[in-house]
Short mmCIF file of C-alpha atoms in Angstrom, two decimals:
data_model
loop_
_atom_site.label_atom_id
_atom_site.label_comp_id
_atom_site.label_asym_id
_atom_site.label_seq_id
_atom_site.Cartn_x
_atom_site.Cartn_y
_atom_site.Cartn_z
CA UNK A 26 41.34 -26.26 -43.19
CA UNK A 27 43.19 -29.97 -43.16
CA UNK A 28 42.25 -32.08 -40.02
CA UNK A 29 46.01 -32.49 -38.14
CA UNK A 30 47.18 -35.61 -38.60
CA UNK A 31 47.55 -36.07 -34.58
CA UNK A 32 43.72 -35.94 -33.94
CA UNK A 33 43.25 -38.17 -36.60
CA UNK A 34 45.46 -40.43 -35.06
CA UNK A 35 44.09 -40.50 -31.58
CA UNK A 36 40.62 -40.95 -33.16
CA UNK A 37 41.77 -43.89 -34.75
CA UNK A 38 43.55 -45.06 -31.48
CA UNK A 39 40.32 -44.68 -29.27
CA UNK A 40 38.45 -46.87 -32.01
CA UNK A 41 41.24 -49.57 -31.69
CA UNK A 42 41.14 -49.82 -28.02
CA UNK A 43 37.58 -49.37 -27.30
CA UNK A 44 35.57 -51.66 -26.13
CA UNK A 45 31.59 -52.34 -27.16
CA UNK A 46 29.05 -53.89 -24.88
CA UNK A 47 31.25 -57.23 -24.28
CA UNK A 48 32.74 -56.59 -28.04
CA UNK A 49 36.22 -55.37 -28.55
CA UNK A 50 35.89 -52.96 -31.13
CA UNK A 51 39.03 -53.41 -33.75
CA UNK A 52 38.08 -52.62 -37.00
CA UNK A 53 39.79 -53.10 -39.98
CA UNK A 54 41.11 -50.57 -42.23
CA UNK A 55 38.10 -50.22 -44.49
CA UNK A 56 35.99 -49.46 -41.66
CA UNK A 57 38.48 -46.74 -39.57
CA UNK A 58 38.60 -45.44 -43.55
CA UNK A 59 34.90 -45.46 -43.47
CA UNK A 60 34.25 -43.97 -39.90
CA UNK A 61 37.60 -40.88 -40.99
CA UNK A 62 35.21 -40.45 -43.97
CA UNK A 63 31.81 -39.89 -41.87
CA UNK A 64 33.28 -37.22 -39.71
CA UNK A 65 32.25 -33.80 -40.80
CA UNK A 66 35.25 -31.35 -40.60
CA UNK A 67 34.82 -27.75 -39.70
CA UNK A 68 37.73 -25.53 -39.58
CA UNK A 69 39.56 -26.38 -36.26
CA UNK A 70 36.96 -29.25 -35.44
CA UNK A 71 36.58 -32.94 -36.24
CA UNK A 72 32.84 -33.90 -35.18
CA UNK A 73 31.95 -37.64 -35.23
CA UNK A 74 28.55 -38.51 -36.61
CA UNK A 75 25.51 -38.91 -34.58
CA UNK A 76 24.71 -42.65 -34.22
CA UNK A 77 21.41 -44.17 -32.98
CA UNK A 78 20.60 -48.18 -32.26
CA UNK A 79 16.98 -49.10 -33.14
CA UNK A 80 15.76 -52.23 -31.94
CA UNK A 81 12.42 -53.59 -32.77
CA UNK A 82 10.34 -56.26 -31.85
CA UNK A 83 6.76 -55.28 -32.37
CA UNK A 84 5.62 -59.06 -33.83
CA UNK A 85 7.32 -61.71 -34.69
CA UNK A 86 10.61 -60.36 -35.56
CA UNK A 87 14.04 -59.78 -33.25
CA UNK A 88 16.02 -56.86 -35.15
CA UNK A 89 18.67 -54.32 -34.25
CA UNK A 90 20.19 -51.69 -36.72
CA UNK A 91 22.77 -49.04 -36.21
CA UNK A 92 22.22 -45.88 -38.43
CA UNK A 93 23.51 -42.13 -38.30
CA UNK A 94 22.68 -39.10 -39.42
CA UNK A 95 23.60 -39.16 -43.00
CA UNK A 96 21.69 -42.16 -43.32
CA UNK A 97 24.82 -45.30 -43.61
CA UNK A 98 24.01 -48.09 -42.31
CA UNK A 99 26.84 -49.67 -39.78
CA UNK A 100 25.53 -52.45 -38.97
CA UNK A 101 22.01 -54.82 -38.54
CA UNK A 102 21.40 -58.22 -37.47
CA UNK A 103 17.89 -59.89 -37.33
CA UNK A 104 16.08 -63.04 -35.63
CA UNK A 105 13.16 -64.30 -38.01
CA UNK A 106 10.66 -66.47 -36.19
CA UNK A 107 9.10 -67.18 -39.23
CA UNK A 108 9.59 -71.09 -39.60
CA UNK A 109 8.57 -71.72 -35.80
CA UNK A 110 5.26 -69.76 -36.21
CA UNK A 111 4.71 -71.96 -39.75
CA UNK A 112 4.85 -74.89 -37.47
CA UNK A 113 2.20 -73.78 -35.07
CA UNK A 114 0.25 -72.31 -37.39
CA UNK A 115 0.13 -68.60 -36.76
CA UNK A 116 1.78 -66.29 -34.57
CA UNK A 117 1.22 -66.97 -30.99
CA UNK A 118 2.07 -64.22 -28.64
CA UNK A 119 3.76 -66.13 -25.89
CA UNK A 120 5.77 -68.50 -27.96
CA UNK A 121 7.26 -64.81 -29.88
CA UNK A 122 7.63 -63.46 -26.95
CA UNK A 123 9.89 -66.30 -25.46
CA UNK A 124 11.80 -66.21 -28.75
CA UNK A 125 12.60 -62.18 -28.43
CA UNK A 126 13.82 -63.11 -24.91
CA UNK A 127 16.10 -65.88 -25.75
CA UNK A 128 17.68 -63.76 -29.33
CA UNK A 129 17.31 -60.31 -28.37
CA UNK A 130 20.76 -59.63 -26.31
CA UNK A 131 22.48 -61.90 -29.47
CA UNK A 132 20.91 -60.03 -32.02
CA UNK A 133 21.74 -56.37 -30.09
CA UNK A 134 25.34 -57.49 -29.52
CA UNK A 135 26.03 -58.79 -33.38
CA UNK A 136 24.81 -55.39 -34.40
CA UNK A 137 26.81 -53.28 -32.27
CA UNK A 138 29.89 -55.78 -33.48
CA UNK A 139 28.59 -55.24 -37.12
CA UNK A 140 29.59 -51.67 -36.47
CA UNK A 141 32.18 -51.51 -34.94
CA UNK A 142 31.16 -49.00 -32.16
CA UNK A 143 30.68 -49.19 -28.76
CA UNK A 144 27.08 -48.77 -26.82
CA UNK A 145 29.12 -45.49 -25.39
CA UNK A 146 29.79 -44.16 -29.00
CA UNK A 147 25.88 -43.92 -29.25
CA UNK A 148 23.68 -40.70 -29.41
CA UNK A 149 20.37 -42.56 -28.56
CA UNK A 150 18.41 -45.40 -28.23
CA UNK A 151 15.48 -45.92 -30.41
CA UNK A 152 12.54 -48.86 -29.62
CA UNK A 153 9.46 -49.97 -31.17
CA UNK A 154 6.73 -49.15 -28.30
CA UNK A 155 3.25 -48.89 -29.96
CA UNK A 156 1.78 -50.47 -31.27
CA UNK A 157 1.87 -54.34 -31.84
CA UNK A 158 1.88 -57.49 -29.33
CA UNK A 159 2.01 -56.48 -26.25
CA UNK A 160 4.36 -59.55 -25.03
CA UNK A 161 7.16 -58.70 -28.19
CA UNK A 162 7.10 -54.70 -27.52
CA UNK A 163 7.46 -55.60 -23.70
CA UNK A 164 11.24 -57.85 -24.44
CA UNK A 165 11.90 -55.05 -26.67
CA UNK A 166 11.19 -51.98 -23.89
CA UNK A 167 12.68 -53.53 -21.42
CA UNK A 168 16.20 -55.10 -23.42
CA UNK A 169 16.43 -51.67 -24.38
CA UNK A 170 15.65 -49.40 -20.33
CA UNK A 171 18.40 -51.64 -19.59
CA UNK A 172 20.79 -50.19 -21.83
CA UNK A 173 19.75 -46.55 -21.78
CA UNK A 174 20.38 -46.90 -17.77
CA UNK A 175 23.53 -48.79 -18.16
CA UNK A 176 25.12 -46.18 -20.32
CA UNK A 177 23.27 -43.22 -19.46
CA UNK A 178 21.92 -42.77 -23.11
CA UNK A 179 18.71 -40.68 -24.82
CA UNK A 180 15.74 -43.01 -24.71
CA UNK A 181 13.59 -42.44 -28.15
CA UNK A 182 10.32 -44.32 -27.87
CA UNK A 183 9.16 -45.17 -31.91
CA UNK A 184 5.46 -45.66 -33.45
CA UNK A 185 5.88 -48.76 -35.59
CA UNK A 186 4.12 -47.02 -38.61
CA UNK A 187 5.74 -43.86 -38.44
CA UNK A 188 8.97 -45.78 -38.81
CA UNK A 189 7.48 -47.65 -42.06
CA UNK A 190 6.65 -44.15 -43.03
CA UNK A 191 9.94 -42.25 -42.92
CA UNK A 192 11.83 -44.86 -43.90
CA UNK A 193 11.72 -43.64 -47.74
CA UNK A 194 13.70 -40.67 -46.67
CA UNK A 195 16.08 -42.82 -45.67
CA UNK A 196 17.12 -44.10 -49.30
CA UNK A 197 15.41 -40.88 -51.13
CA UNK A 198 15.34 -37.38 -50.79
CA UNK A 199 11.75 -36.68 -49.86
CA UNK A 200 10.51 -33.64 -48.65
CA UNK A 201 7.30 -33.17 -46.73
CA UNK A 202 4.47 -33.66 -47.19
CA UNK A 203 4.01 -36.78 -48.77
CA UNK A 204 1.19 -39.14 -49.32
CA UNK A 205 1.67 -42.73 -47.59
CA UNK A 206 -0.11 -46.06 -47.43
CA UNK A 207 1.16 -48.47 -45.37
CA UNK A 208 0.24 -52.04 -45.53
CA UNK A 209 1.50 -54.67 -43.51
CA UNK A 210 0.00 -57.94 -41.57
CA UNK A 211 -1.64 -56.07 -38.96
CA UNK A 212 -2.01 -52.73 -40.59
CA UNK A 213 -3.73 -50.89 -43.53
CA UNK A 214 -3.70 -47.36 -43.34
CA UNK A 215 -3.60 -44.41 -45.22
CA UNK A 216 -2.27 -40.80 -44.07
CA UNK A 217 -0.49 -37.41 -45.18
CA UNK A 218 2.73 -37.09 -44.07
CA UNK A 219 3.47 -33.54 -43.04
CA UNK A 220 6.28 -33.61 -40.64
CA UNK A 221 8.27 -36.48 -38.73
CA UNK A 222 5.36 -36.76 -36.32
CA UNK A 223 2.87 -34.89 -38.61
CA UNK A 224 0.42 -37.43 -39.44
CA UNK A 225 -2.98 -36.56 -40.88
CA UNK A 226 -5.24 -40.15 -40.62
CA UNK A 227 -6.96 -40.46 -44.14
CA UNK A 228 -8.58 -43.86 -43.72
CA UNK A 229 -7.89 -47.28 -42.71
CA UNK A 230 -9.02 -50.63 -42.51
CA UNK A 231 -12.22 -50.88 -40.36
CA UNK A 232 -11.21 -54.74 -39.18
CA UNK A 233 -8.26 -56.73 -40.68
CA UNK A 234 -5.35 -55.70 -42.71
CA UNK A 235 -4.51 -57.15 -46.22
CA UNK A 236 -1.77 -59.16 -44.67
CA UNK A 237 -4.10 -60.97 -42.07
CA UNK A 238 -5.92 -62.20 -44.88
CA UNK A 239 -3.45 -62.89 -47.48
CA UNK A 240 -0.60 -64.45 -44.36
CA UNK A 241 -1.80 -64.67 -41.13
CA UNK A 242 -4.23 -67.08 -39.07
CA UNK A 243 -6.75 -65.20 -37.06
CA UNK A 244 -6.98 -65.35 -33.22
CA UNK A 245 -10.30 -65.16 -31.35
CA UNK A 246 -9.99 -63.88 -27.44
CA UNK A 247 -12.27 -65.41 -25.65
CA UNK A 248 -13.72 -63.02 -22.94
CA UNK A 249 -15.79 -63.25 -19.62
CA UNK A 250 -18.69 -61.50 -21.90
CA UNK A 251 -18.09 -64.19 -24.17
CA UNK A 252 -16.83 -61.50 -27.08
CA UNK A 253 -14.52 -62.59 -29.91
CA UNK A 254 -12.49 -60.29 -30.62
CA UNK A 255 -9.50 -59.80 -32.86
CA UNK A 256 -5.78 -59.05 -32.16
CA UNK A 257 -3.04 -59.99 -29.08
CA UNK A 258 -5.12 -62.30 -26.85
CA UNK A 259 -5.05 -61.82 -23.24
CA UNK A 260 -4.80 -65.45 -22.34
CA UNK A 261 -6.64 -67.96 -24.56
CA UNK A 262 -5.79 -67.89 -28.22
CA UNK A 263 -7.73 -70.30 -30.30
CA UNK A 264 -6.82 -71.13 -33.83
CA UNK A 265 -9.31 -70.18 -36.22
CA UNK A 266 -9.07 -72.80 -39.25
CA UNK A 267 -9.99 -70.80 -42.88
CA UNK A 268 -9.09 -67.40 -41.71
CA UNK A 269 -6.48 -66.87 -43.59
CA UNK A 270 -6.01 -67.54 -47.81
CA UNK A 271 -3.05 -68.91 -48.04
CA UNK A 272 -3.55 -71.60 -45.19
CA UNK A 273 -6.98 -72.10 -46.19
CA UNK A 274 -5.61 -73.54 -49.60
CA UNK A 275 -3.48 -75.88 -47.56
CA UNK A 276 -0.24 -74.24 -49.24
CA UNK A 277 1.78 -74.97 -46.59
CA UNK A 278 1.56 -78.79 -47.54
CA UNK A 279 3.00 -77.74 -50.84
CA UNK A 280 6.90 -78.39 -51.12
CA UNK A 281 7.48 -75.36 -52.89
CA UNK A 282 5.43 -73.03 -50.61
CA UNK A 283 5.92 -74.54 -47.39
CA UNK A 284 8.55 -72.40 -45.75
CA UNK A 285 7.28 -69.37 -46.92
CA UNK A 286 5.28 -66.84 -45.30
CA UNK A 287 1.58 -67.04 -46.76
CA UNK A 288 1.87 -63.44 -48.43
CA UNK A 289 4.38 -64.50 -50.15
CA UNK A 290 3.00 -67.91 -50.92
CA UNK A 291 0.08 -66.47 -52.82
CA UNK A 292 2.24 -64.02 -54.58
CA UNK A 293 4.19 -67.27 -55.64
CA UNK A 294 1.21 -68.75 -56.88
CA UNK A 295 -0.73 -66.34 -58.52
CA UNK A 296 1.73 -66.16 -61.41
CA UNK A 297 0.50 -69.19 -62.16
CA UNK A 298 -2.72 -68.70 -62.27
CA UNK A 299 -5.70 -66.98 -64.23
CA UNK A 300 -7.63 -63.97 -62.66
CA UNK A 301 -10.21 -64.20 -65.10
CA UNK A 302 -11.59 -68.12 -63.68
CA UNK A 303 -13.08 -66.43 -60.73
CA UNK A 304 -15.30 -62.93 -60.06
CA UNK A 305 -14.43 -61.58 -56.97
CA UNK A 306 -15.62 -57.84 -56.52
CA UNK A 307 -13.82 -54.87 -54.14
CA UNK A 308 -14.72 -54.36 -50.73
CA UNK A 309 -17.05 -51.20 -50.24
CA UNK A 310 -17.68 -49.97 -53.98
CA UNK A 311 -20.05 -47.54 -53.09
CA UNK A 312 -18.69 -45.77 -49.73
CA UNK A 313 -16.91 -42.74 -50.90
CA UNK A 314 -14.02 -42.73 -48.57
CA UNK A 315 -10.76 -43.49 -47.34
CA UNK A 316 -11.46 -46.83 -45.50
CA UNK A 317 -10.81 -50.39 -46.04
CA UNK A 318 -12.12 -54.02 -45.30
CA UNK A 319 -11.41 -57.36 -45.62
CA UNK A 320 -13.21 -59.43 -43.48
CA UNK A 321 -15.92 -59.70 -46.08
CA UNK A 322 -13.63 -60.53 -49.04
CA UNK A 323 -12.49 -63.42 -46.84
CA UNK A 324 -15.42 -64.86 -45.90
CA UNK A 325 -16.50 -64.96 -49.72
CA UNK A 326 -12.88 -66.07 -50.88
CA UNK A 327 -13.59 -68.90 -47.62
CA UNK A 328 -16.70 -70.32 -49.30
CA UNK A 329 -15.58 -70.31 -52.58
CA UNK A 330 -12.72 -72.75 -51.36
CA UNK A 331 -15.34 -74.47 -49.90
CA UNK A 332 -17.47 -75.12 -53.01
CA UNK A 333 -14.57 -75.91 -54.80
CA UNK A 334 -13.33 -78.81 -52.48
CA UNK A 335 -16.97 -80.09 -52.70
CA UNK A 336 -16.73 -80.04 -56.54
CA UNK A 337 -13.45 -81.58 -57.14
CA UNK A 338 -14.46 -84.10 -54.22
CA UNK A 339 -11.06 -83.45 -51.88
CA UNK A 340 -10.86 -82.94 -48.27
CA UNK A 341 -9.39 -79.57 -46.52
CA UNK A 342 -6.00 -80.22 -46.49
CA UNK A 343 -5.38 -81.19 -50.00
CA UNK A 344 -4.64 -78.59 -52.58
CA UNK A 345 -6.82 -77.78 -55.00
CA UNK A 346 -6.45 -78.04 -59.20
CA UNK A 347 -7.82 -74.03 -58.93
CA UNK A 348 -5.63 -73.11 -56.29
CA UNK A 349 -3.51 -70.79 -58.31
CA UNK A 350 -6.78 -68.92 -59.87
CA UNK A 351 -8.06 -68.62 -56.66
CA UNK A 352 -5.21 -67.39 -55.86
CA UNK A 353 -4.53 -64.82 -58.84
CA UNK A 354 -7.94 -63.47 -58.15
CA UNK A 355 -7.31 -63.13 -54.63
CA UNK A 356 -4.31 -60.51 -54.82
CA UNK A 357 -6.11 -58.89 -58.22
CA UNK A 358 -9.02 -57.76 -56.45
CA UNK A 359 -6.70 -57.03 -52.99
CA UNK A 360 -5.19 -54.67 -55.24
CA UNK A 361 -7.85 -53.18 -56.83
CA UNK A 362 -9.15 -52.33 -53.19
CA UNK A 363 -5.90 -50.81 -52.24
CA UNK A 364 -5.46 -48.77 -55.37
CA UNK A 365 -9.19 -47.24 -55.45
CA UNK A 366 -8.94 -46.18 -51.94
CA UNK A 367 -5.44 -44.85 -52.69
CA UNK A 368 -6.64 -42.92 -55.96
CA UNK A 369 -9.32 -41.33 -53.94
CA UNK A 370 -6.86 -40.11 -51.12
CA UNK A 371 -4.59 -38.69 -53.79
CA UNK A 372 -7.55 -36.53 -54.96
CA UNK A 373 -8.49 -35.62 -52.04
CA UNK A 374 -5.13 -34.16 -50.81
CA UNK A 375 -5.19 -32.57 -54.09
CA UNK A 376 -8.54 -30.76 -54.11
CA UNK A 377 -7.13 -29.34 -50.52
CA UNK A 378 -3.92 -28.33 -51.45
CA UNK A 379 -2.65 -30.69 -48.63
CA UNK A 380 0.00 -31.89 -51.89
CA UNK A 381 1.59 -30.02 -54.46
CA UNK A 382 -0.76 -30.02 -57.95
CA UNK A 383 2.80 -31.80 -59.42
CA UNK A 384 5.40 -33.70 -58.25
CA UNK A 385 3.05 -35.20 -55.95
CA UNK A 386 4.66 -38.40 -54.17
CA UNK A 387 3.09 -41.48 -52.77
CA UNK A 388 5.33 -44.08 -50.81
CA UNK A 389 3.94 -47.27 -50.14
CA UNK A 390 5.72 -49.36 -47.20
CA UNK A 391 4.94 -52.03 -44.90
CA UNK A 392 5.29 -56.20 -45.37
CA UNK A 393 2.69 -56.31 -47.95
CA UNK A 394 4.28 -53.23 -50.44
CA UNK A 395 6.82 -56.26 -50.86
CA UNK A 396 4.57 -57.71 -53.51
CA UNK A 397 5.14 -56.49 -56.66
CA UNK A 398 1.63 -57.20 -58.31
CA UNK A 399 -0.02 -54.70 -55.89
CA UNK A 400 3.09 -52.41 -56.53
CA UNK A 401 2.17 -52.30 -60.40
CA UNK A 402 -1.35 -51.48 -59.34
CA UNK A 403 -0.53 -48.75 -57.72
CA UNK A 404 2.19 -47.37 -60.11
CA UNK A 405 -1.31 -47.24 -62.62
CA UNK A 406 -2.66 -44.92 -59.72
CA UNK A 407 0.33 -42.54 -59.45
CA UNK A 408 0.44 -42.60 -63.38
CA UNK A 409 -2.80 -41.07 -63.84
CA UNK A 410 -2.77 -38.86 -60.84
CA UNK A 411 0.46 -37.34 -61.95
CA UNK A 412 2.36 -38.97 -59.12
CA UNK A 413 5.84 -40.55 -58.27
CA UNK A 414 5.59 -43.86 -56.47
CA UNK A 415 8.56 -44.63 -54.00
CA UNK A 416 8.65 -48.29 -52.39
CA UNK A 417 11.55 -49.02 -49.88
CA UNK A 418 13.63 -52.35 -51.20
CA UNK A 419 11.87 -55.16 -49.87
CA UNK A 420 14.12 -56.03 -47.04
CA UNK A 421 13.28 -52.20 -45.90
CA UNK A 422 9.40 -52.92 -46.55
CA UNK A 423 9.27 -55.74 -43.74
CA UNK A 424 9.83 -55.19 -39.79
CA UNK A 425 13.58 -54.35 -39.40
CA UNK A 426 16.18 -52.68 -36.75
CA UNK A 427 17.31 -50.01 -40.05
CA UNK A 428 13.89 -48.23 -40.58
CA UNK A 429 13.62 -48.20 -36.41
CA UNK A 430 17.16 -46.42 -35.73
CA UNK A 431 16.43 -44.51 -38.65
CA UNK A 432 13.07 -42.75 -36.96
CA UNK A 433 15.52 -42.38 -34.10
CA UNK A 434 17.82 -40.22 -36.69
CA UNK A 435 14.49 -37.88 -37.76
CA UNK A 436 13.44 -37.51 -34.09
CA UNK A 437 16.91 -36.53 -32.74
CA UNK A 438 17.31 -33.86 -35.63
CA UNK A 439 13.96 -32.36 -35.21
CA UNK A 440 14.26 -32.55 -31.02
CA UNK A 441 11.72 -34.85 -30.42
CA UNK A 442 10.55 -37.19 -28.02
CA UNK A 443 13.37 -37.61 -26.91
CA UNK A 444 13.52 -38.88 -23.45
CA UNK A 445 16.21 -38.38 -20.74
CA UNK A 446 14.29 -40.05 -17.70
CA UNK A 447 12.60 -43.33 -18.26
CA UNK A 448 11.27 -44.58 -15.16
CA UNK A 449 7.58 -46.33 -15.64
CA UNK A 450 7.79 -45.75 -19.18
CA UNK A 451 5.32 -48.05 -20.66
CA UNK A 452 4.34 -49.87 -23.93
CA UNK A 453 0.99 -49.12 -25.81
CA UNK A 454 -0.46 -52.27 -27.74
CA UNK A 455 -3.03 -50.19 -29.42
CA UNK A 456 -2.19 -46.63 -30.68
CA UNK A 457 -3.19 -44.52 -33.41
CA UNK A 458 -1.58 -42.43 -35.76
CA UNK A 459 -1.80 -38.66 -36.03
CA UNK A 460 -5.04 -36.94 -36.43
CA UNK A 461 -7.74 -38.79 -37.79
CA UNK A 462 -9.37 -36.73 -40.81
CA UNK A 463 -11.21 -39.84 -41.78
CA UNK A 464 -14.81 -37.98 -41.53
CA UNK A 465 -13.55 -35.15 -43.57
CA UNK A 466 -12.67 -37.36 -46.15
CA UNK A 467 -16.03 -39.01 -46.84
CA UNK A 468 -18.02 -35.68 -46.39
CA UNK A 469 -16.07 -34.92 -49.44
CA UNK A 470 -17.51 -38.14 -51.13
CA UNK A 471 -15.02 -38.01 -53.96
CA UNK A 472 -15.84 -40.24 -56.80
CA UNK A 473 -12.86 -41.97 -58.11
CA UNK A 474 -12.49 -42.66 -62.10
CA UNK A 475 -12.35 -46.15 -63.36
CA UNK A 476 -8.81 -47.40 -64.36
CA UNK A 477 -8.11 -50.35 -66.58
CA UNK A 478 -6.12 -52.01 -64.09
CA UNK A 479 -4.12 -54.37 -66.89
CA UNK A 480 -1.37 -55.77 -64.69
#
């Protein structure tokens, strides 16, 4: 049954005259076209899509997205605070958080405006809450209380990874369960994806994640027991110089790499360079489980640079004639780690029926999936393990406000967490992901075949 032609015309008058959050809302044809083409008509009823804003600021980045529940995309804006943090030399929590304060009503409003709807229009609010800085997910929680009191909206609190997780679904059709690994500057994690917040805990990194050592400089907290520890200092962050690859080759002094992220530096690099100049072995050969490390590829990839720079008689600072080796070998043997600890997941899912014997998918997400050496690693994985690898585009792979309001989507369809009263709702720096199987896992001590890993 046609839609009468009067309800579509007071639908496109309340559009017109609507206001947003301090935006008027007058959208051009294409988009009124767009929105009369979203509307799902039953016979005697025209029902508006659901639409939910995510807004994320778990690190370093200021992002808002509005998504609904077919999966378009209205509207996104982002703040990168990538070229302040090259400057300082790592990401320091109060300098991001100041930055999500001063961008994070700009960046909500341009999104909103980007769509073309008003905060009203919305279904729910979706926020990163757990885990990540504690000083970014607090501008983030409370930007986003204020707008689910102002307009008496849905609260949906989001898990950072679970968000990296599901977003595949939003560009594919993926049905559960699924295999995952997400890797990312603070995370490395592997985990079978049964449900929207189904999570089965496979392994993960047991101290840094790939893009700490491949991007980011370290921070040690200094305690009153006089512990260093790793992760969001409480108040003083020191700098530690040689923690990180791509700073400890001084890349940043390099034109071409200067204003890019480290990660992507090395990626840069490594094309130029030969693996085969330098031996560096995987992490953990002989431990039979899900888990990963890097701390210990560091330190050796640390004094390597160091024997270098005493051969070739330069001072830190200075780039090295090996630097792109160095660097090749680097992200070679990061994604030989990665892939054996993957292949051995796959099995194990496999040998427990926890994934269909074909058809099988792995998704890979996060910052790091971005580079497309370790992707090719891991396509030699799913290849032999009968698999089919799915990678969000790279813009989707990094920390954005799409893959947030998206999780919002999932959660609102299955019914849940959703929250209607949000008073002393807090944040949770820390937080784990699903149910930890991790001990099962290595009781099952599965020995993973050798692959030629010809990249």
């Amino acid at each position: 049954m046609p839609v009468p032609a009067g309800v579509i015309c007071r639908v496109v008058s309340m559009l017109i005259v609507r206001k947003t959050a301090g935006v008027f809302a007058k959208p051009p044809k294409r988009n009124v076209y767009g929105f009369l083409r979203s509307l799902r008509v039953c016979p005697g009823v025209l029902s508006p899509p659901k639409l939910v804003l995510g807004i994320e600021t778990s690190c370093d980045d200021t992002a808002a997205a509005v998504v609904d529940d077919t999966g378009r995309v209205w509207g996104e804006a982002i703040h990168s605070q990538t070229e302040v943090h090259l400057k300082t030399g790592g990401i320091v929590p109060p300098v991001a958080q100041q930055l999500h304060r001063e961008n994070i009503e700009r960046v909500v409003e341009e999104a909103l405006s980007a769509s073309r709807v008003s905060a009203r229009d919305l279904s729910a609010i979706a926020t990163t809450v757990k885990p990540g800085l504690a000083l970014s997910l607090g501008v983030g929680l409370s930007f986003s209380l204020q707008l689910v009191n102002q307009f008496k909206k849905p609260f949906i609190p989001i898990h950072h990874m679970e968000a990296h997780a599901l977003t595949i679904r939003l560009i594919n059709n993926v049905e559960f369960p699924f295999l995952v690994l997400l890797i990312s500057g603070g995370h490395c994690l592997l985990a079978l994806v049964r449900g929207v917040s189904d999570f089965l805990l496979l392994g993960q990194s047991l101290d840094i994640a790939p893009g700490d050592m491949l991007d980011k400089i370290g921070f040690l907290s200094v305690t009153h027991t006089g512990v260093k520890t790793h992760g969001d200092p409480p108040a003083l962050a020191l700098h530690v110089p040689g923690l990180q690859v791509a700073r400890r080759l001084s890349l940043i002094n390099h034109p071409e790499y200067s204003t890019m992220s480290g990660g992507k530096a090395i990626e840069r690099l490594a094309k130029e360079g030969n693996r085969f100049h330098f031996t560096l072995n995987p992490p953990m050969q002989t431990a039979k489980n899900c888990n990963f490390s890097f701390t210990g590829l560091q330190h050796v990839i640390d004094k390597l640079i160091e024997r270098k720079e005493k051969e070739e008689g330069i001072e830190k600072g200075q780039i090295l004639s090996s630097a792109a080796d160095i660097a090749a070998a680097v992200q070679h043997v990061t994604a030989c780690h990665l892939a054996t600890r993957t292949h051995r997941a796959i099995l194990f899912c496999k040998q427990r029926e926890l994934l269909p014997p074909a058809n099988a998918v792995l998704v890979v997400s996060g910052g790091v999936a971005s580079n497309l050496y370790i992707r090719r690693a891991l396509e030699i994985v799913a290849k032999a393990t009968q698999c089919t690898l799915l990678c969000p585009p790279p813009r989707l792979c990094t920390d954005n406000g799409i893959m947030i309001a998206w999780n919002g989507i999932e959660r609102l369809r299955a019914g849940l967490g959703i929250l209607h009263e949000v008073e002393d709702f807090r944040y949770e720096p820390k937080c784990p992901l699903g149910v930890d199987i991790s001990k099962e896992v290595a009781e099952a001590a599965i020995k993973v075949p050798q692959l030629k890993m010809t990249i």
